[in-house]
Every structure is written in C-alpha cells, then in structure tokens.
Amino acid sequence: MTAPDVDVVVVGGGPAGACAAMVAARAGLDVVLLERGPFPGSKNMYGGVVYPRILDTLIPEWWLEAPVQRWVTRRSTMLLTETQAVTIDFRTEAWGAPPYNGATAYRPDWDHWLAGHAQAAGAQLITDTTVIGLIRDEHGAVVGVRTDRPDGDLRARVVIACDGVNSFLAKEAGLYEHTDAKHYTLGVKETLALPKETIDERFAVRDRHGVDIEIIGATGSVNGGGFLYTNLDTIAVGVVLKLPKLAAQAQRPEAIIAKMKQHPAIAPLVQGGELKEYSAHLIPEAGLTMMPKMVMDGMLVAGDAAALCLAAGIWLEGVNFAMASGMYAGEAAAEAVRGGDVTANGLQGYQRRLSDTFVLKDHRKLHRAPELVLSDRVQHLYPGMVANVVERMFRVDNPEPKPGLRRIVTQERQRAGVRRRDLLRDGWTGFRSFG
Amino acid sequence: MSIVVCLKWVSHPGEPHDSRFSGMSHADQSALEFALQQAESTGATVTAITVGPPGAEKVLRDALACGAHHAVRIEGPTTTSGTDVATAIADHITDARWVWCGDYSLDRGAGSVPAFIAAHLNAQQALGIIHASIEGDAVHATRRLDGGRRELLEVTAPAVVSVEGATARLRRATLAAVRAAASATIPVVSATTPMHRAEFMVRPYRPRARVLPAPEGATALERLRVLTDAAAASAARGDTVRLEPADAAARIVRALREWGYLAH
Ligand SMILES: Cc1cc2nc3c(=O)[nH]c(=O)nc-3n(C[C@H](O)[C@H](O)[C@H](O)COP(=O)(O)OP(=O)(O)OC[C@H]3O[C@@H](n4cnc5c(N)ncnc54)[C@H](O)[C@@H]3O)c2cc1C
C-alpha cells in the first residue's frame, strides 16, 4: 500500500471545508485544502445572511475581524399577492452589538477570510485544483483523491468531502441512496448597487445595520420564496424555486425575479439599482429526507455535500451548518488519526457530534417545515387569504358596521377555497415544526 | 547557458494588492512557457525574476511550480519606474543568454522594461512578439507591424524577447510541484541602484504652442482660409525622402522640432 502524503485532505474551500481544515490543522495534523476556484469563495454564492455564533469557539471575537457588510437588526417576513402585502417586521438593537446575531457578507470575502484562518493554523491551501475522483483501496476504503493536475493524486488518511451541493465525491462513494430533483431548489440572485445613504433611507437603518426580508407569494406558479438583503452599498434580491415546478412551466428564473421586483411593495426598494451580478446555485432543500451516509472508511462528508443546509422554506441557514459540520468533521478526523483508526468506526465521532448538536437537532425539529412552507396551500392560497383578512379588518365600510374577525376569517377561508381541516392541520404542523 | 523570465506581480486595478485578484498576466505566463520550452530543448536552466514587495513572491512560486529552476525577488515597490526595474533586473542577470518578458504589464503597460533590459545587456531585442517558436539555438518570432504587415525575425542569443498573452498557454503545474513551491525559500536581493517612482502623465497631451506669422489675405475670409489650410491643397509639410536609418531618425526629429512638437 502506498503511504499517505498527508493526514487529511479537505475537498472544497467553502465554509465547511475551511472550518474542517482549520480544526484538523489546529489539532496538529498535516492538512491540505483543495479548492477548484482561484481562491476560496470565488465560485460561491448564497442569499447573503450568515449566522456565525458557532465561530465563538473557533475564532473568539470573530466580529472584530470578520468581513461583514451589515449586521442584521431588522427581519421582515412578507406575504404577497399581486396587489397586496402583509409584513411582519421585527427589529432589535441587540443584534447590532456584540456578540451579534446575523450579518450580511459577500462569500468571496467570507470564505477567503475563513480559509485564511485554516492557513494560519498550518493547513496548505491549493487553489485552481479540482478533485475529479476518489482513490479507494481494495476494500473500498477511501485513501485519497485524484485531481485534475498532472500527477494529481493525493493520498490521505482521511478525506473530508466539503464539495457542496451535488457532491460528486459523496455520490461516487455511493453515500447517497438516491437523488431526486424534488429535493432541490434553485436559488437565483441579482446583486444591485445603490448608494449606502439610499439603502439606509429605504430600509430605515443606519450605520452598519441591515435588513433581511423573506418573501412568500412572489414566485407565481412556481413554489418557492423570495429574499431581499441589504449589503453596505448593494442589495441582494432573489428567489428560491422548487425544481420540478420550475421545470414544469415556461418562465425563466430571471423573469420570476423581474416580476417580483415589479411588485408594488418591492419596486420602491430596488428601484434604480444597477445590476452588478446575476448568480445561481442549487440548494439541498429536503434536509433529513435526502441526507446521505456521512461516515465511511477513510471519508467524512460535511456541509451542503451532506445536505446539511437548513432550508425550511423562508428559513435559509446553510453557512452556519456548513461551518459547524466542517468543524465537527475536523475534530473527528483528528481523533481518528490520533487513535490510528480511520475506518468508519474510528470516524464515528463525527456522527455523534452531529446528532448531539444543533446540526441534526434543528433538522429533526424542522423536519416538516420545508414541505409545509413550499406546499401549494401556503404558496398559493394562504397569502391571498391572509391579505384579504387584513384588508377587511382595516377597511372602513361605513355606513356598514365593522364585521367581527371570526366572520371575516371564515368568509375569506371559504373564498380562498381552503378547507378548515387543512388549515388546522397546517397550523398544527407549523406549530410543531417551528414551535 | 541561462534563461531568465521576468514576471510582474500585477493586481486588479480596483483592488490593489488584494491577493485574490493579483498574479501573473497572460503575457507573462506566455513568456514563462517559452522560457520553460527553451530550457527543455536546450538543457538550460530557467530563473524567474521579479521586482516587487514580498507579495510578489506569489508569481515566483507559480513559476517554480511550473518548472522554473530558480527564483529571485528584487526588493522594490510596485510603483518603481520601468527604467529602474530594467536596470535592477539587468544588473542581476548579466550573464543571461535569453530573457523572456511579457510584452507589457497590465497595470501600467508601457512595454518599456524589455527594451531597457536589452539596452543594458547589449542584447538583441524582439518585442511585442505575436508568434514564436524555438528552433535549435534560435527563436523564430513574428512581430506585428502596422497595416496588417508582419516582421519575421530570427533571433539569436543574447536576446530579449517580449511576447503577447496569446502566444502560448502556460503548462499546468503538478500537484507535488505546487506543494513544494509553496514552501520554497525565495532569495531576496536589493537593487544595485536607487529605485524611483514611476511618473505618470496626469493631463492630456497637448503640443507646445508655437508662434505663427500673421496670415496674409485681404479679407477676413481669406485670412481664415490661410489659417485653417481649408481650401489650400495640402502642399504644406508632406515630404518623401529616402535616407539611411540614422539619417532618417535625425530628419524626423528635425521635422518634429520645426513643427513645434519638441522643445528646441
Ligand atoms: C440562493 C441561495 C441562497 C442562500 N442563502 C443563504 C443564506 O442567506 N444564509 C445561509 O447561511 N445559507 C444560505 N444558503 C446556503 C449556503 O450557501 C450553503 O449551505 C453553504 O454555502 C454550504 O457551504 P459548503 O461549504 O458546504 O459548500 P459550498 O459553499 O458550496 O462550498 C463548496 C466548495 O467546494 C468547491 N468544490 C466543489 N467541488 C469541488 C471539487 N471537485 N474539487 C475542488 N473543489 C470543489 C467549490 O468551489 C466551493 O468552494 C443559500 C444558498 C443559495 C443557493
């Protein structure tokens, strides 16, 4: 058997890979981090809000140095119909001061910064290098990776696959039982430039404070959700679309964004923004339903590669799950290498850490949420029903007396064609998932 | 015999010295590829050299990873003038037989460094090459001339060759070489002469004002015509002469001076 070149090879310089490499290198292992782009983050996109609490242990007071655009102090959820909007708007000053909560950040900044910490810990970052396959021994254990460089094999005791959604490595290793388009959504996003003062005024924030708006009902016949985030002098506006629904109709994703941007509640916010970038990326949306096996002889899978993204419809947290799972993979790899057992058994510490922490606990808790939020009723019936109820509550129909709320709700439910039974059931599912 | 390739660490104009957006230009990559090919066919060694701050070592490591045998960084800011860069490099590579350069740098782009190096080394120069092939001890090179014409050159050592970015595709480094280059020690030397900042022209070019005799003519319209050359056949300053190169250069300078483009 050929001797390993290094202890750990981490594939993919996204948040999962950077944290895996950082932790394994800090544990004293010889680590190589491979990234196909010219630098970590160069090929990566997302909506735009990261929740870095998990970094408290890895990079104390990370907020002093992290490349943050704005601290999210205002979070809104919007239900839209063609002509109406119901918005629940929350703001708190607490999220605008240490230790903070969420922040908007650009991925080419964020991933580059995180990978810098991995390098500082001693991991060797090699960019412009794509992993094209696994090297297995005669028993099927992973013993390294094959890259697209000449003489590009790199042997390692442990490979940590952090190669993102559609992980070719996890698939090649047979860790996904089956993949199905209905488990994925397509995210598309426009980044629009506006002067900082204009953003501050339009979104009613100051200094480094920013806004996160999640939108339901803006994606027409395609089930999905919309988002609008503020960076310092750009805004990110995009939609997340269920793949089978998208494929079944004729509209292109960019047309769906364009339509959302014309909505009377959105148009004034985005008006005049200069298009800087259009980007698209898949999201593993189905959580537990689609998760692969994450541990095998010689290999661990973390982040989106393991479908650990928590995409409960309007709830889009992937970067924090990637950072955490990467960190746990790094710890487990170090444990296994030190213990001299890099079989699936020796690497079980990873599975245990995932199960004991928010990574899998949140997924279990929100198990039903994506399906609920992306269901036809929530997508196509409830926004109109809710908006009509609110409209009638606030409408003054003098000389008619005000109707009671219960009557309005019943009438609007019937008008929307929603059965009482379904409404109760959805309410219960929602309560159980989010409650 | 030794081959030198001159590499400049350039950054994205809007992102000075952000490591994410800096590196070797395509022209420099082509130069490196030719240097490596020439080394392979002649058995010579390649030295990659740059003038720049520590960050510039990135391009030298890339060169080492691709197969350059040695690398040297001459300490100096990226703002060093082209003449000083050329002097610093030439002083360091006095025994070089072949010097390969990109035709001009992406950030400043005057393309003067290769010419100055050639002058210092008293070497032949073949600059702005659009096609090159290594033929034994010589290099066959094609240069772009105006009017769609081409100049075909057979260049022999000692020579400085600068190439366009489209002339060659840099080979991909092996994984082991990339890993080794990342930790290679790169010798740093200081320049033998002082380094000055490049001076940039910050205003549009305007020829010097010159005194003209008052126009002749009885009416305002006639005087205007004389002033503007409007109706006159272009008898003015066209002049076709056949001269030896040295005399031709002197004649051009004289004409420019007479016409007021050069100080007397
Ligand atoms: C439209 C959209 C909006 C989103 N919004 C949010 C949000 O607001 N907040 C949030 O927290 N999450 C969000 N997410 C999810 C988040 O982007 C992901 O969960 C997160 O990026 C996963 O990190 P990762 O490190 O696992 O994978 P990635 O970030 O995808 O990184 C994978 C890395 O591996 C590299 N790579 C892949 N294959 C190879 C290979 N073969 N060889 C070498 N390198 C390779 C890639 O270049 C990349 O750098 C969003 C996603 C999308 C698509």
JSON list of N, CA and C in Angstrom, two decimals, chain A residues 15-75:
[
{"chain": "A", "resi": 15, "resn": "PRO", "atom": "N", "xyz": [-17.33, 27.29, 3.42]},
{"chain": "A", "resi": 15, "resn": "PRO", "atom": "CA", "xyz": [-17.32, 27.39, 4.89]},
{"chain": "A", "resi": 15, "resn": "PRO", "atom": "C", "xyz": [-17.09, 26.04, 5.56]},
{"chain": "A", "resi": 16, "resn": "ALA", "atom": "N", "xyz": [-17.65, 24.96, 5.03]},
{"chain": "A", "resi": 16, "resn": "ALA", "atom": "CA", "xyz": [-17.45, 23.65, 5.64]},
{"chain": "A", "resi": 16, "resn": "ALA", "atom": "C", "xyz": [-15.98, 23.26, 5.54]},
{"chain": "A", "resi": 17, "resn": "GLY", "atom": "N", "xyz": [-15.41, 23.37, 4.36]},
{"chain": "A", "resi": 17, "resn": "GLY", "atom": "CA", "xyz": [-14.03, 22.96, 4.13]},
{"chain": "A", "resi": 17, "resn": "GLY", "atom": "C", "xyz": [-13.04, 23.78, 4.94]},
{"chain": "A", "resi": 18, "resn": "ALA", "atom": "N", "xyz": [-13.28, 25.11, 4.98]},
{"chain": "A", "resi": 18, "resn": "ALA", "atom": "CA", "xyz": [-12.35, 25.97, 5.71]},
{"chain": "A", "resi": 18, "resn": "ALA", "atom": "C", "xyz": [-12.33, 25.60, 7.18]},
{"chain": "A", "resi": 19, "resn": "CYS", "atom": "N", "xyz": [-13.51, 25.36, 7.76]},
{"chain": "A", "resi": 19, "resn": "CYS", "atom": "CA", "xyz": [-13.56, 25.04, 9.19]},
{"chain": "A", "resi": 19, "resn": "CYS", "atom": "C", "xyz": [-12.98, 23.65, 9.46]},
{"chain": "A", "resi": 20, "resn": "ALA", "atom": "N", "xyz": [-13.25, 22.70, 8.56]},
{"chain": "A", "resi": 20, "resn": "ALA", "atom": "CA", "xyz": [-12.69, 21.36, 8.74]},
{"chain": "A", "resi": 20, "resn": "ALA", "atom": "C", "xyz": [-11.16, 21.44, 8.73]},
{"chain": "A", "resi": 21, "resn": "ALA", "atom": "N", "xyz": [-10.62, 22.18, 7.75]},
{"chain": "A", "resi": 21, "resn": "ALA", "atom": "CA", "xyz": [-9.16, 22.28, 7.64]},
{"chain": "A", "resi": 21, "resn": "ALA", "atom": "C", "xyz": [-8.57, 23.01, 8.83]},
{"chain": "A", "resi": 22, "resn": "MET", "atom": "N", "xyz": [-9.27, 24.06, 9.27]},
{"chain": "A", "resi": 22, "resn": "MET", "atom": "CA", "xyz": [-8.78, 24.85, 10.40]},
{"chain": "A", "resi": 22, "resn": "MET", "atom": "C", "xyz": [-8.65, 23.98, 11.64]},
{"chain": "A", "resi": 23, "resn": "VAL", "atom": "N", "xyz": [-9.71, 23.24, 11.94]},
{"chain": "A", "resi": 23, "resn": "VAL", "atom": "CA", "xyz": [-9.75, 22.44, 13.16]},
{"chain": "A", "resi": 23, "resn": "VAL", "atom": "C", "xyz": [-8.74, 21.29, 13.09]},
{"chain": "A", "resi": 24, "resn": "ALA", "atom": "N", "xyz": [-8.68, 20.62, 11.94]},
{"chain": "A", "resi": 24, "resn": "ALA", "atom": "CA", "xyz": [-7.74, 19.50, 11.82]},
{"chain": "A", "resi": 24, "resn": "ALA", "atom": "C", "xyz": [-6.30, 20.00, 11.91]},
{"chain": "A", "resi": 25, "resn": "ALA", "atom": "N", "xyz": [-6.03, 21.15, 11.30]},
{"chain": "A", "resi": 25, "resn": "ALA", "atom": "CA", "xyz": [-4.66, 21.68, 11.35]},
{"chain": "A", "resi": 25, "resn": "ALA", "atom": "C", "xyz": [-4.31, 22.12, 12.76]},
{"chain": "A", "resi": 26, "resn": "ARG", "atom": "N", "xyz": [-5.28, 22.73, 13.45]},
{"chain": "A", "resi": 26, "resn": "ARG", "atom": "CA", "xyz": [-5.00, 23.16, 14.83]},
{"chain": "A", "resi": 26, "resn": "ARG", "atom": "C", "xyz": [-4.74, 21.97, 15.73]},
{"chain": "A", "resi": 27, "resn": "ALA", "atom": "N", "xyz": [-5.30, 20.82, 15.36]},
{"chain": "A", "resi": 27, "resn": "ALA", "atom": "CA", "xyz": [-5.06, 19.62, 16.16]},
{"chain": "A", "resi": 27, "resn": "ALA", "atom": "C", "xyz": [-3.69, 19.02, 15.84]},
{"chain": "A", "resi": 28, "resn": "GLY", "atom": "N", "xyz": [-2.95, 19.70, 14.98]},
{"chain": "A", "resi": 28, "resn": "GLY", "atom": "CA", "xyz": [-1.59, 19.27, 14.70]},
{"chain": "A", "resi": 28, "resn": "GLY", "atom": "C", "xyz": [-1.46, 18.34, 13.50]},
{"chain": "A", "resi": 29, "resn": "LEU", "atom": "N", "xyz": [-2.54, 18.16, 12.74]},
{"chain": "A", "resi": 29, "resn": "LEU", "atom": "CA", "xyz": [-2.45, 17.26, 11.59]},
{"chain": "A", "resi": 29, "resn": "LEU", "atom": "C", "xyz": [-1.88, 18.00, 10.37]},
{"chain": "A", "resi": 30, "resn": "ASP", "atom": "N", "xyz": [-1.36, 17.21, 9.46]},
{"chain": "A", "resi": 30, "resn": "ASP", "atom": "CA", "xyz": [-0.86, 17.72, 8.19]},
{"chain": "A", "resi": 30, "resn": "ASP", "atom": "C", "xyz": [-2.06, 17.76, 7.23]},
{"chain": "A", "resi": 31, "resn": "VAL", "atom": "N", "xyz": [-2.49, 18.97, 6.87]},
{"chain": "A", "resi": 31, "resn": "VAL", "atom": "CA", "xyz": [-3.76, 19.13, 6.16]},
{"chain": "A", "resi": 31, "resn": "VAL", "atom": "C", "xyz": [-3.57, 19.86, 4.84]},
{"chain": "A", "resi": 32, "resn": "VAL", "atom": "N", "xyz": [-4.22, 19.34, 3.79]},
{"chain": "A", "resi": 32, "resn": "VAL", "atom": "CA", "xyz": [-4.27, 20.07, 2.52]},
{"chain": "A", "resi": 32, "resn": "VAL", "atom": "C", "xyz": [-5.73, 20.39, 2.21]},
{"chain": "A", "resi": 33, "resn": "LEU", "atom": "N", "xyz": [-5.98, 21.64, 1.85]},
{"chain": "A", "resi": 33, "resn": "LEU", "atom": "CA", "xyz": [-7.33, 22.10, 1.49]},
{"chain": "A", "resi": 33, "resn": "LEU", "atom": "C", "xyz": [-7.34, 22.39, -0.01]},
{"chain": "A", "resi": 34, "resn": "LEU", "atom": "N", "xyz": [-8.16, 21.66, -0.73]},
{"chain": "A", "resi": 34, "resn": "LEU", "atom": "CA", "xyz": [-8.18, 21.79, -2.19]},
{"chain": "A", "resi": 34, "resn": "LEU", "atom": "C", "xyz": [-9.41, 22.58, -2.63]},
{"chain": "A", "resi": 35, "resn": "GLU", "atom": "N", "xyz": [-9.21, 23.56, -3.49]},
{"chain": "A", "resi": 35, "resn": "GLU", "atom": "CA", "xyz": [-10.33, 24.38, -3.98]},
{"chain": "A", "resi": 35, "resn": "GLU", "atom": "C", "xyz": [-10.19, 24.52, -5.49]},
{"chain": "A", "resi": 36, "resn": "ARG", "atom": "N", "xyz": [-11.31, 24.33, -6.19]},
{"chain": "A", "resi": 36, "resn": "ARG", "atom": "CA", "xyz": [-11.22, 24.39, -7.66]},
{"chain": "A", "resi": 36, "resn": "ARG", "atom": "C", "xyz": [-11.12, 25.82, -8.18]},
{"chain": "A", "resi": 37, "resn": "GLY", "atom": "N", "xyz": [-11.65, 26.80, -7.44]},
{"chain": "A", "resi": 37, "resn": "GLY", "atom": "CA", "xyz": [-11.61, 28.19, -7.90]},
{"chain": "A", "resi": 37, "resn": "GLY", "atom": "C", "xyz": [-10.26, 28.82, -7.66]},
{"chain": "A", "resi": 38, "resn": "PRO", "atom": "N", "xyz": [-10.05, 30.03, -8.20]},
{"chain": "A", "resi": 38, "resn": "PRO", "atom": "CA", "xyz": [-8.77, 30.71, -7.99]},
{"chain": "A", "resi": 38, "resn": "PRO", "atom": "C", "xyz": [-8.55, 31.13, -6.54]},
{"chain": "A", "resi": 39, "resn": "PHE", "atom": "N", "xyz": [-9.61, 31.26, -5.76]},
{"chain": "A", "resi": 39, "resn": "PHE", "atom": "CA", "xyz": [-9.47, 31.48, -4.32]},
{"chain": "A", "resi": 39, "resn": "PHE", "atom": "C", "xyz": [-10.76, 31.03, -3.65]},
{"chain": "A", "resi": 40, "resn": "PRO", "atom": "N", "xyz": [-10.71, 30.71, -2.35]},
{"chain": "A", "resi": 40, "resn": "PRO", "atom": "CA", "xyz": [-11.93, 30.23, -1.69]},
{"chain": "A", "resi": 40, "resn": "PRO", "atom": "C", "xyz": [-13.02, 31.30, -1.73]},
{"chain": "A", "resi": 41, "resn": "GLY", "atom": "N", "xyz": [-14.18, 30.89, -2.16]},
{"chain": "A", "resi": 41, "resn": "GLY", "atom": "CA", "xyz": [-15.29, 31.84, -2.24]},
{"chain": "A", "resi": 41, "resn": "GLY", "atom": "C", "xyz": [-15.51, 32.39, -3.63]},
{"chain": "A", "resi": 42, "resn": "SER", "atom": "N", "xyz": [-14.51, 32.21, -4.50]},
{"chain": "A", "resi": 42, "resn": "SER", "atom": "CA", "xyz": [-14.61, 32.81, -5.84]},
{"chain": "A", "resi": 42, "resn": "SER", "atom": "C", "xyz": [-15.77, 32.23, -6.62]},
{"chain": "A", "resi": 43, "resn": "LYS", "atom": "N", "xyz": [-16.12, 30.97, -6.34]},
{"chain": "A", "resi": 43, "resn": "LYS", "atom": "CA", "xyz": [-17.17, 30.35, -7.13]},
{"chain": "A", "resi": 43, "resn": "LYS", "atom": "C", "xyz": [-18.47, 30.24, -6.33]},
{"chain": "A", "resi": 44, "resn": "ASN", "atom": "N", "xyz": [-18.49, 30.83, -5.14]},
{"chain": "A", "resi": 44, "resn": "ASN", "atom": "CA", "xyz": [-19.62, 30.56, -4.26]},
{"chain": "A", "resi": 44, "resn": "ASN", "atom": "C", "xyz": [-20.61, 31.71, -4.19]},
{"chain": "A", "resi": 45, "resn": "MET", "atom": "N", "xyz": [-21.89, 31.36, -4.08]},
{"chain": "A", "resi": 45, "resn": "MET", "atom": "CA", "xyz": [-22.92, 32.38, -3.90]},
{"chain": "A", "resi": 45, "resn": "MET", "atom": "C", "xyz": [-23.92, 31.87, -2.89]},
{"chain": "A", "resi": 46, "resn": "TYR", "atom": "N", "xyz": [-24.66, 32.77, -2.32]},
{"chain": "A", "resi": 46, "resn": "TYR", "atom": "CA", "xyz": [-25.78, 32.44, -1.42]},
{"chain": "A", "resi": 46, "resn": "TYR", "atom": "C", "xyz": [-26.63, 33.69, -1.34]},
{"chain": "A", "resi": 47, "resn": "GLY", "atom": "N", "xyz": [-27.67, 33.62, -0.50]},
{"chain": "A", "resi": 47, "resn": "GLY", "atom": "CA", "xyz": [-28.55, 34.79, -0.42]},
{"chain": "A", "resi": 47, "resn": "GLY", "atom": "C", "xyz": [-27.85, 35.95, 0.21]},
{"chain": "A", "resi": 48, "resn": "GLY", "atom": "N", "xyz": [-27.29, 35.68, 1.39]},
{"chain": "A", "resi": 48, "resn": "GLY", "atom": "CA", "xyz": [-26.50, 36.75, 1.94]},
{"chain": "A", "resi": 48, "resn": "GLY", "atom": "C", "xyz": [-26.47, 36.94, 3.43]},
{"chain": "A", "resi": 49, "resn": "VAL", "atom": "N", "xyz": [-27.11, 36.09, 4.24]},
{"chain": "A", "resi": 49, "resn": "VAL", "atom": "CA", "xyz": [-27.02, 36.30, 5.69]},
{"chain": "A", "resi": 49, "resn": "VAL", "atom": "C", "xyz": [-26.35, 35.10, 6.34]},
{"chain": "A", "resi": 50, "resn": "VAL", "atom": "N", "xyz": [-25.33, 35.39, 7.12]},
{"chain": "A", "resi": 50, "resn": "VAL", "atom": "CA", "xyz": [-24.64, 34.31, 7.81]},
{"chain": "A", "resi": 50, "resn": "VAL", "atom": "C", "xyz": [-24.84, 34.49, 9.32]},
{"chain": "A", "resi": 51, "resn": "TYR", "atom": "N", "xyz": [-25.01, 33.37, 10.01]},
{"chain": "A", "resi": 51, "resn": "TYR", "atom": "CA", "xyz": [-25.21, 33.37, 11.47]},
{"chain": "A", "resi": 51, "resn": "TYR", "atom": "C", "xyz": [-24.00, 32.71, 12.11]},
{"chain": "A", "resi": 52, "resn": "PRO", "atom": "N", "xyz": [-23.01, 33.49, 12.52]},
{"chain": "A", "resi": 52, "resn": "PRO", "atom": "CA", "xyz": [-21.71, 32.90, 12.86]},
{"chain": "A", "resi": 52, "resn": "PRO", "atom": "C", "xyz": [-21.54, 32.49, 14.32]},
{"chain": "A", "resi": 53, "resn": "ARG", "atom": "N", "xyz": [-22.62, 32.34, 15.08]},
{"chain": "A", "resi": 53, "resn": "ARG", "atom": "CA", "xyz": [-22.47, 32.04, 16.52]},
{"chain": "A", "resi": 53, "resn": "ARG", "atom": "C", "xyz": [-21.49, 30.90, 16.76]},
{"chain": "A", "resi": 54, "resn": "ILE", "atom": "N", "xyz": [-21.51, 29.90, 15.88]},
{"chain": "A", "resi": 54, "resn": "ILE", "atom": "CA", "xyz": [-20.68, 28.72, 16.07]},
{"chain": "A", "resi": 54, "resn": "ILE", "atom": "C", "xyz": [-19.19, 29.07, 16.05]},
{"chain": "A", "resi": 55, "resn": "LEU", "atom": "N", "xyz": [-18.87, 30.24, 15.49]},
{"chain": "A", "resi": 55, "resn": "LEU", "atom": "CA", "xyz": [-17.45, 30.63, 15.42]},
{"chain": "A", "resi": 55, "resn": "LEU", "atom": "C", "xyz": [-16.91, 31.09, 16.78]},
{"chain": "A", "resi": 56, "resn": "ASP", "atom": "N", "xyz": [-17.82, 31.34, 17.73]},
{"chain": "A", "resi": 56, "resn": "ASP", "atom": "CA", "xyz": [-17.35, 31.82, 19.04]},
{"chain": "A", "resi": 56, "resn": "ASP", "atom": "C", "xyz": [-16.23, 30.95, 19.59]},
{"chain": "A", "resi": 57, "resn": "THR", "atom": "N", "xyz": [-16.34, 29.63, 19.35]},
{"chain": "A", "resi": 57, "resn": "THR", "atom": "CA", "xyz": [-15.32, 28.75, 19.90]},
{"chain": "A", "resi": 57, "resn": "THR", "atom": "C", "xyz": [-14.07, 28.72, 19.01]},
{"chain": "A", "resi": 58, "resn": "LEU", "atom": "N", "xyz": [-14.27, 28.92, 17.69]},
{"chain": "A", "resi": 58, "resn": "LEU", "atom": "CA", "xyz": [-13.13, 28.78, 16.76]},
{"chain": "A", "resi": 58, "resn": "LEU", "atom": "C", "xyz": [-12.32, 30.06, 16.67]},
{"chain": "A", "resi": 59, "resn": "ILE", "atom": "N", "xyz": [-13.03, 31.19, 16.57]},
{"chain": "A", "resi": 59, "resn": "ILE", "atom": "CA", "xyz": [-12.34, 32.48, 16.40]},
{"chain": "A", "resi": 59, "resn": "ILE", "atom": "C", "xyz": [-12.97, 33.44, 17.41]},
{"chain": "A", "resi": 60, "resn": "PRO", "atom": "N", "xyz": [-12.47, 33.45, 18.65]},
{"chain": "A", "resi": 60, "resn": "PRO", "atom": "CA", "xyz": [-13.09, 34.31, 19.66]},
{"chain": "A", "resi": 60, "resn": "PRO", "atom": "C", "xyz": [-13.16, 35.75, 19.17]},
{"chain": "A", "resi": 61, "resn": "GLU", "atom": "N", "xyz": [-14.27, 36.40, 19.42]},
{"chain": "A", "resi": 61, "resn": "GLU", "atom": "CA", "xyz": [-14.49, 37.78, 18.97]},
{"chain": "A", "resi": 61, "resn": "GLU", "atom": "C", "xyz": [-14.30, 37.93, 17.46]},
{"chain": "A", "resi": 62, "resn": "TRP", "atom": "N", "xyz": [-14.82, 36.95, 16.76]},
{"chain": "A", "resi": 62, "resn": "TRP", "atom": "CA", "xyz": [-14.71, 36.96, 15.31]},
{"chain": "A", "resi": 62, "resn": "TRP", "atom": "C", "xyz": [-15.26, 38.24, 14.70]},
{"chain": "A", "resi": 63, "resn": "TRP", "atom": "N", "xyz": [-16.20, 38.88, 15.39]},
{"chain": "A", "resi": 63, "resn": "TRP", "atom": "CA", "xyz": [-16.85, 40.07, 14.81]},
{"chain": "A", "resi": 63, "resn": "TRP", "atom": "C", "xyz": [-15.89, 41.24, 14.65]},
{"chain": "A", "resi": 64, "resn": "LEU", "atom": "N", "xyz": [-14.77, 41.19, 15.36]},
{"chain": "A", "resi": 64, "resn": "LEU", "atom": "CA", "xyz": [-13.81, 42.28, 15.22]},
{"chain": "A", "resi": 64, "resn": "LEU", "atom": "C", "xyz": [-13.08, 42.20, 13.88]},
{"chain": "A", "resi": 65, "resn": "GLU", "atom": "N", "xyz": [-13.03, 41.04, 13.28]},
{"chain": "A", "resi": 65, "resn": "GLU", "atom": "CA", "xyz": [-12.25, 40.89, 12.06]},
{"chain": "A", "resi": 65, "resn": "GLU", "atom": "C", "xyz": [-13.03, 40.33, 10.88]},
{"chain": "A", "resi": 66, "resn": "ALA", "atom": "N", "xyz": [-14.23, 39.78, 11.12]},
{"chain": "A", "resi": 66, "resn": "ALA", "atom": "CA", "xyz": [-14.95, 39.14, 10.01]},
{"chain": "A", "resi": 66, "resn": "ALA", "atom": "C", "xyz": [-15.35, 40.18, 8.96]},
{"chain": "A", "resi": 67, "resn": "PRO", "atom": "N", "xyz": [-15.29, 39.79, 7.67]},
{"chain": "A", "resi": 67, "resn": "PRO", "atom": "CA", "xyz": [-15.63, 40.73, 6.60]},
{"chain": "A", "resi": 67, "resn": "PRO", "atom": "C", "xyz": [-17.15, 40.88, 6.45]},
{"chain": "A", "resi": 68, "resn": "VAL", "atom": "N", "xyz": [-17.74, 41.63, 7.35]},
{"chain": "A", "resi": 68, "resn": "VAL", "atom": "CA", "xyz": [-19.20, 41.77, 7.40]},
{"chain": "A", "resi": 68, "resn": "VAL", "atom": "C", "xyz": [-19.63, 43.00, 6.62]},
{"chain": "A", "resi": 69, "resn": "GLN", "atom": "N", "xyz": [-20.74, 42.89, 5.90]},
{"chain": "A", "resi": 69, "resn": "GLN", "atom": "CA", "xyz": [-21.32, 44.05, 5.25]},
{"chain": "A", "resi": 69, "resn": "GLN", "atom": "C", "xyz": [-22.19, 44.83, 6.24]},
{"chain": "A", "resi": 70, "resn": "ARG", "atom": "N", "xyz": [-23.25, 44.19, 6.72]},
{"chain": "A", "resi": 70, "resn": "ARG", "atom": "CA", "xyz": [-24.11, 44.85, 7.70]},
{"chain": "A", "resi": 70, "resn": "ARG", "atom": "C", "xyz": [-24.57, 43.82, 8.73]},
{"chain": "A", "resi": 71, "resn": "TRP", "atom": "N", "xyz": [-24.84, 44.29, 9.94]},
{"chain": "A", "resi": 71, "resn": "TRP", "atom": "CA", "xyz": [-25.42, 43.43, 10.99]},
{"chain": "A", "resi": 71, "resn": "TRP", "atom": "C", "xyz": [-26.92, 43.48, 10.84]},
{"chain": "A", "resi": 72, "resn": "VAL", "atom": "N", "xyz": [-27.54, 42.32, 10.77]},
{"chain": "A", "resi": 72, "resn": "VAL", "atom": "CA", "xyz": [-28.99, 42.29, 10.57]},
{"chain": "A", "resi": 72, "resn": "VAL", "atom": "C", "xyz": [-29.69, 42.63, 11.88]},
{"chain": "A", "resi": 73, "resn": "THR", "atom": "N", "xyz": [-30.34, 43.78, 11.91]},
{"chain": "A", "resi": 73, "resn": "THR", "atom": "CA", "xyz": [-31.08, 44.18, 13.11]},
{"chain": "A", "resi": 73, "resn": "THR", "atom": "C", "xyz": [-32.58, 44.26, 12.83]},
{"chain": "A", "resi": 74, "resn": "ARG", "atom": "N", "xyz": [-32.94, 43.97, 11.56]},
{"chain": "A", "resi": 74, "resn": "ARG", "atom": "CA", "xyz": [-34.34, 44.07, 11.19]},
{"chain": "A", "resi": 74, "resn": "ARG", "atom": "C", "xyz": [-34.66, 42.88, 10.32]},
{"chain": "A", "resi": 75, "resn": "ARG", "atom": "N", "xyz": [-35.69, 42.15, 10.69]},
{"chain": "A", "resi": 75, "resn": "ARG", "atom": "CA", "xyz": [-36.04, 40.96, 9.94]},
{"chain": "A", "resi": 75, "resn": "ARG", "atom": "C", "xyz": [-37.53, 40.99, 9.64]}
]
